[in-house]
Short mmCIF file of C-alpha atoms in Angstrom, two decimals:
data_model
loop_
_atom_site.label_atom_id
_atom_site.label_comp_id
_atom_site.label_asym_id
_atom_site.label_seq_id
_atom_site.Cartn_x
_atom_site.Cartn_y
_atom_site.Cartn_z
CA MET A 688 -22.14 14.81 6.82
CA ALA A 689 -22.93 14.97 10.34
CA ASP A 690 -26.58 13.88 9.99
CA ARG A 691 -26.16 10.79 7.67
CA ARG A 692 -23.48 8.50 7.48
CA VAL A 693 -21.84 7.69 3.84
CA PRO A 694 -23.18 3.99 3.06
CA LEU A 695 -19.83 3.05 2.39
CA SER A 696 -17.73 0.05 4.27
CA ILE A 697 -13.76 1.04 4.71
CA VAL A 698 -11.64 -2.37 5.24
CA ILE A 699 -8.07 -1.76 6.43
CA PRO A 700 -5.62 -4.66 6.84
CA VAL A 701 -3.22 -4.15 9.82
CA LEU A 702 -0.31 -5.90 11.39
CA ASP A 703 1.39 -4.42 14.70
CA GLU A 704 -0.28 -0.72 13.96
CA GLY A 705 -1.25 0.05 17.20
CA GLY A 706 0.50 3.32 17.37
CA GLY A 707 -1.47 4.80 14.78
CA ILE A 708 -4.75 2.46 14.21
CA GLY A 709 -7.09 4.06 16.57
CA GLU A 710 -6.39 7.86 15.14
CA CYS A 711 -6.82 6.65 11.59
CA VAL A 712 -10.19 4.78 12.69
CA ARG A 713 -11.68 7.81 14.52
CA ARG A 714 -11.17 9.93 11.60
CA LEU A 715 -13.49 7.68 9.83
CA GLY A 716 -16.29 8.31 11.91
CA TRP A 717 -18.89 9.63 8.60
CA ALA A 718 -18.30 5.94 7.00
CA ASP A 719 -21.37 3.54 7.60
CA GLU A 720 -18.78 0.73 8.53
CA VAL A 721 -14.82 -0.06 9.42
CA LEU A 722 -13.48 -3.42 9.47
CA VAL A 723 -10.01 -3.59 10.56
CA ALA A 724 -8.52 -6.96 9.30
CA ASP A 725 -5.83 -7.99 11.58
CA GLY A 726 -2.89 -10.28 10.41
CA GLY A 727 -1.97 -11.33 14.20
CA SER A 728 -0.83 -8.26 15.84
CA ARG A 729 1.34 -8.79 18.99
CA ASP A 730 0.81 -5.20 20.06
CA GLU A 731 -2.22 -3.22 20.82
CA THR A 732 -3.41 -2.75 17.46
CA VAL A 733 -6.72 -5.09 18.18
CA ALA A 734 -7.57 -3.45 21.41
CA ALA A 735 -6.97 0.19 20.14
CA ALA A 736 -8.85 -0.74 16.90
CA ARG A 737 -11.78 -1.70 18.79
CA ALA A 738 -11.84 1.16 21.26
CA ALA A 739 -11.82 3.51 18.12
CA GLY A 740 -15.00 1.82 16.90
CA ALA A 741 -14.30 -0.51 14.20
CA THR A 742 -15.08 -4.17 13.80
CA VAL A 743 -12.23 -5.95 14.14
CA LEU A 744 -11.41 -9.28 12.39
CA GLU A 745 -8.58 -11.51 13.47
CA ARG A 746 -6.04 -13.65 12.14
CA THR A 747 -7.20 -12.92 8.65
CA GLY A 748 -4.34 -14.53 6.91
CA PRO A 749 -0.91 -14.18 5.92
CA THR A 750 -0.75 -11.64 3.23
CA ILE A 751 -2.46 -7.89 3.05
CA ALA A 752 -4.62 -9.65 0.20
CA ALA A 753 -5.90 -12.22 2.50
CA GLN A 754 -6.53 -9.90 5.05
CA ARG A 755 -8.27 -7.79 2.45
CA ASN A 756 -10.50 -10.04 1.04
CA ALA A 757 -11.52 -11.28 4.45
CA ALA A 758 -13.15 -7.92 5.53
CA ILE A 759 -14.60 -7.29 1.85
CA ALA A 760 -16.06 -10.79 2.38
CA MET A 761 -18.38 -9.46 5.58
CA ALA A 762 -18.78 -5.96 4.22
CA ARG A 763 -22.37 -4.67 4.56
CA ASN A 764 -22.33 -1.78 1.82
CA ARG A 765 -22.15 -2.58 -2.01
CA TYR A 766 -19.17 -0.15 -2.20
CA VAL A 767 -15.98 -0.89 -0.54
CA PHE A 768 -12.93 2.02 -0.06
CA ALA A 769 -9.29 -0.41 0.87
CA LEU A 770 -7.41 1.70 3.16
CA ASP A 771 -3.98 1.33 4.87
CA ALA A 772 -3.54 2.32 8.11
CA ASP A 773 -0.64 4.93 6.84
CA GLU A 774 -3.10 6.61 4.91
CA ARG A 775 -5.62 9.46 5.36
CA ILE A 776 -9.09 10.22 3.65
CA PRO A 777 -9.16 14.22 3.44
CA ASP A 778 -12.39 16.04 3.56
CA PRO A 779 -12.37 16.59 -0.21
CA LEU A 780 -12.03 13.22 -1.17
CA ARG A 781 -14.71 12.13 1.73
CA ASP A 782 -17.12 14.64 -0.11
CA GLU A 783 -16.50 12.91 -3.46
CA LEU A 784 -17.01 9.94 -2.01
CA ALA A 785 -20.07 10.01 -0.37
CA GLY A 786 -21.42 11.35 -4.05
CA VAL A 787 -20.15 8.66 -6.04
CA VAL A 788 -21.71 5.85 -3.97
CA GLU A 789 -24.54 7.39 -4.20
CA ALA A 790 -25.25 7.72 -8.07
CA PRO A 791 -21.91 5.68 -9.41
CA ALA A 792 -20.94 5.74 -12.99
CA HIS A 793 -18.17 2.92 -12.62
CA PRO A 794 -17.60 -0.98 -10.37
CA VAL A 795 -14.04 0.42 -9.99
CA TYR A 796 -12.36 3.68 -9.04
CA GLN A 797 -8.73 4.89 -9.01
CA VAL A 798 -7.53 7.48 -6.37
CA ARG A 799 -4.22 9.13 -6.99
CA ARG A 800 -2.54 9.24 -3.58
CA ARG A 801 -0.35 12.41 -2.41
CA ASN A 802 2.61 10.77 -0.57
CA TYR A 803 4.67 12.61 1.94
CA TYR A 804 8.42 11.36 3.44
CA LEU A 805 9.95 13.12 6.00
CA GLY A 806 7.15 15.66 6.29
CA ARG A 807 7.81 16.70 2.07
CA GLU A 808 5.43 16.08 -0.32
CA LEU A 809 7.15 13.47 -3.35
CA THR A 810 6.33 15.27 -6.59
CA ARG A 811 9.17 13.13 -8.56
CA GLY A 812 10.06 9.76 -9.19
CA ARG A 813 7.33 6.53 -8.98
CA TRP A 814 5.57 8.52 -6.04
CA GLY A 815 4.90 11.36 -7.79
CA ARG A 816 2.60 9.28 -10.04
CA ASP A 817 0.86 7.20 -7.72
CA TRP A 818 -2.60 6.03 -8.44
CA VAL A 819 -3.97 3.14 -7.03
CA THR A 820 -7.20 1.27 -7.00
CA ARG A 821 -9.53 1.50 -4.38
CA LEU A 822 -13.02 2.01 -4.36
CA PHE A 823 -14.82 -0.95 -5.71
CA THR A 824 -18.16 -2.72 -5.59
CA SER A 825 -17.82 -5.80 -2.98
CA ASP A 826 -17.94 -8.62 -5.30
CA HIS A 827 -14.31 -7.92 -6.04
CA ARG A 828 -11.40 -9.76 -3.98
CA TYR A 829 -7.50 -8.65 -4.33
CA GLN A 830 -5.22 -11.40 -5.86
CA GLU A 831 -3.48 -13.45 -3.49
CA ARG A 832 0.39 -11.99 -3.33
CA ARG A 833 2.27 -11.16 -0.71
CA VAL A 834 3.28 -7.56 -2.12
CA HIS A 835 1.93 -5.43 -4.87
CA GLU A 836 -1.89 -6.94 -4.39
CA GLY A 837 -4.24 -5.66 -7.05
CA LEU A 838 -7.85 -6.12 -7.78
CA GLY A 839 -8.23 -8.38 -11.24
CA PRO A 840 -8.31 -6.78 -14.72
CA VAL A 841 -11.61 -4.23 -14.49
CA PRO A 842 -11.83 -2.64 -17.77
CA ASP A 843 -14.69 0.11 -16.74
CA ALA A 844 -12.91 1.81 -13.91
CA GLY A 845 -13.75 5.25 -13.21
CA ILE A 846 -11.23 8.08 -11.62
CA LEU A 847 -11.52 10.09 -8.08
CA ARG A 848 -10.56 13.74 -8.43
CA SER A 849 -9.40 14.06 -5.03
CA PRO A 850 -6.30 12.67 -4.14
CA LEU A 851 -5.51 9.95 -0.85
CA GLU A 852 -2.71 11.24 1.44
CA HIS A 853 -0.29 8.61 2.61
CA VAL A 854 2.75 8.96 4.91
CA PRO A 855 3.98 5.65 4.24
CA TYR A 856 7.37 5.65 6.85
CA ARG A 857 7.48 7.11 9.99
CA ASP A 858 11.02 7.29 9.81
CA LEU A 859 14.40 6.60 8.37
CA GLY A 860 14.43 3.45 10.56
CA HIS A 861 10.95 2.48 9.85
CA GLN A 862 11.68 3.12 6.22
CA ILE A 863 14.54 0.77 6.07
CA GLU A 864 12.75 -1.88 8.27
CA LYS A 865 9.39 -1.95 6.22
CA MET A 866 11.86 -1.95 2.95
CA ASN A 867 13.30 -5.00 4.03
CA ARG A 868 10.01 -6.90 4.91
CA TYR A 869 8.50 -6.09 1.75
CA ALA A 870 11.58 -6.95 -0.36
CA ARG A 871 11.61 -9.99 1.39
CA TRP A 872 7.92 -10.91 0.44
CA GLY A 873 8.49 -9.75 -3.05
CA ALA A 874 11.58 -12.26 -3.01
CA GLN A 875 8.88 -14.97 -1.74
CA ASP A 876 6.82 -14.30 -4.90
CA MET A 877 8.98 -14.55 -7.09
CA PHE A 878 10.72 -17.61 -6.02
CA GLU A 879 7.22 -19.55 -5.81
CA ASP A 880 6.80 -18.43 -9.92
CA GLY A 881 10.10 -20.24 -10.54
CA LYS A 882 12.05 -16.61 -10.51
CA ARG A 883 15.45 -16.81 -9.85
CA ALA A 884 18.45 -13.85 -9.53
CA ARG A 885 21.01 -13.43 -12.03
CA LEU A 886 24.01 -11.55 -11.24
CA TRP A 887 22.13 -8.65 -13.69
CA ASP A 888 19.76 -8.41 -11.55
CA LEU A 889 21.38 -8.32 -8.15
CA GLY A 890 23.44 -5.49 -9.83
CA GLY A 891 22.22 -4.13 -12.95
CA ARG A 892 18.51 -3.53 -11.78
CA PRO A 893 19.33 -1.39 -8.77
CA LEU A 894 21.35 1.07 -10.93
CA GLY A 895 18.73 1.03 -13.18
CA ARG A 896 15.97 1.81 -10.62
CA PHE A 897 18.79 4.50 -9.24
CA ALA A 898 18.79 6.20 -12.48
CA ARG A 899 14.76 6.41 -13.44
CA SER A 900 14.26 7.53 -10.06
CA TYR A 901 17.06 10.28 -10.22
CA LEU A 902 18.14 11.31 -14.06
CA LEU A 903 14.67 10.15 -16.07
CA GLN A 904 12.06 11.12 -13.20
CA GLY A 905 13.69 14.06 -12.24
CA ALA A 906 14.75 13.62 -8.39
CA TRP A 907 17.84 15.34 -8.61
CA ARG A 908 15.72 18.40 -8.99
CA ASP A 909 15.33 17.85 -4.87
CA GLY A 910 18.94 17.50 -4.13
CA ARG A 911 20.05 15.49 -1.52
CA PHE A 912 16.50 14.62 -0.48
CA GLY A 913 15.86 13.22 -4.68
CA PHE A 914 19.09 11.86 -4.30
CA VAL A 915 18.52 9.82 -0.78
CA THR A 916 15.33 8.87 -1.72
CA SER A 917 16.66 7.54 -5.23
CA VAL A 918 19.47 5.20 -3.59
CA LEU A 919 17.20 3.79 -1.16
CA GLY A 920 14.74 2.77 -4.39
CA GLY A 921 17.80 1.07 -5.92
CA TYR A 922 18.97 -0.46 -2.56
CA THR A 923 15.02 -1.76 -2.48
CA ALA A 924 15.49 -3.69 -5.85
CA PHE A 925 18.91 -4.95 -4.45
CA LEU A 926 17.47 -6.33 -1.13
CA LYS A 927 14.27 -8.05 -3.22
CA TYR A 928 17.29 -9.95 -5.35
CA ALA A 929 19.12 -10.68 -2.72
CA HIS A 930 16.41 -12.11 -0.74
CA LEU A 931 15.75 -14.04 -3.59
CA TRP A 932 19.22 -15.35 -4.28
CA ALA A 933 19.27 -16.84 -0.66
CA LEU A 934 15.91 -18.55 -1.20
CA GLU A 935 17.68 -20.30 -3.92
CA ARG A 936 20.48 -21.06 -1.95
CA GLY A 937 18.58 -22.43 0.67
CA SER A 938 16.89 -24.60 -1.64
CA ARG A 939 19.91 -26.25 -3.08
CA ALA A 940 20.77 -26.84 0.52
CA GLU A 941 17.84 -28.96 1.57
CA PRO A 942 18.55 -32.65 1.11
#
């Protein structure tokens, strides 16, 4: 791998990731191109990414989808891998990507994420069944949404055998801050789609999400760890619909 770079463009959307983007980019020296799409960071993200060897596109859009699409449009290779700043490509996946882009059988590939939380891998609940579409030809684009952005429907998707590693939260405080931000973005998407928060959404959906994770998906087997993660999952659902309710109230108050 050291003799020749893999003909692959890696695109990374960022916003205030100065603490980790440098290390993320440095681990991608085997890739032909690394494009970092910045959404308007106020910390050292841009400088750190450039110092690590990435090409940085500044102020590329208000959403993660827009940032990714801006970088994809600039990619010089046929295949693109969409990576997040809190994800890492381990050596087995790197080697598999090298083989796939040399002799591809599909235009799009899915990969399983191994998710780690507070030093422990999450193997149950939705985190244990986490498949994402990340490798694709450069003619694809992400649908413009604030959260849960994805490529348009692709019928012929391949599967990568080696997993991607993901550490979504640095600590509990970072998780709560991120939960609130994504819940607010999700509420904005729903509000623009004409959806409104009912009493069931505010009460029943959070309880349902907790029960599904803790009871049906087996998080109870993880003791206190599983209980905490399931409660926080339910709280995320509550936050999203609470933000949706607040948006509805705000729109009614407008003259």
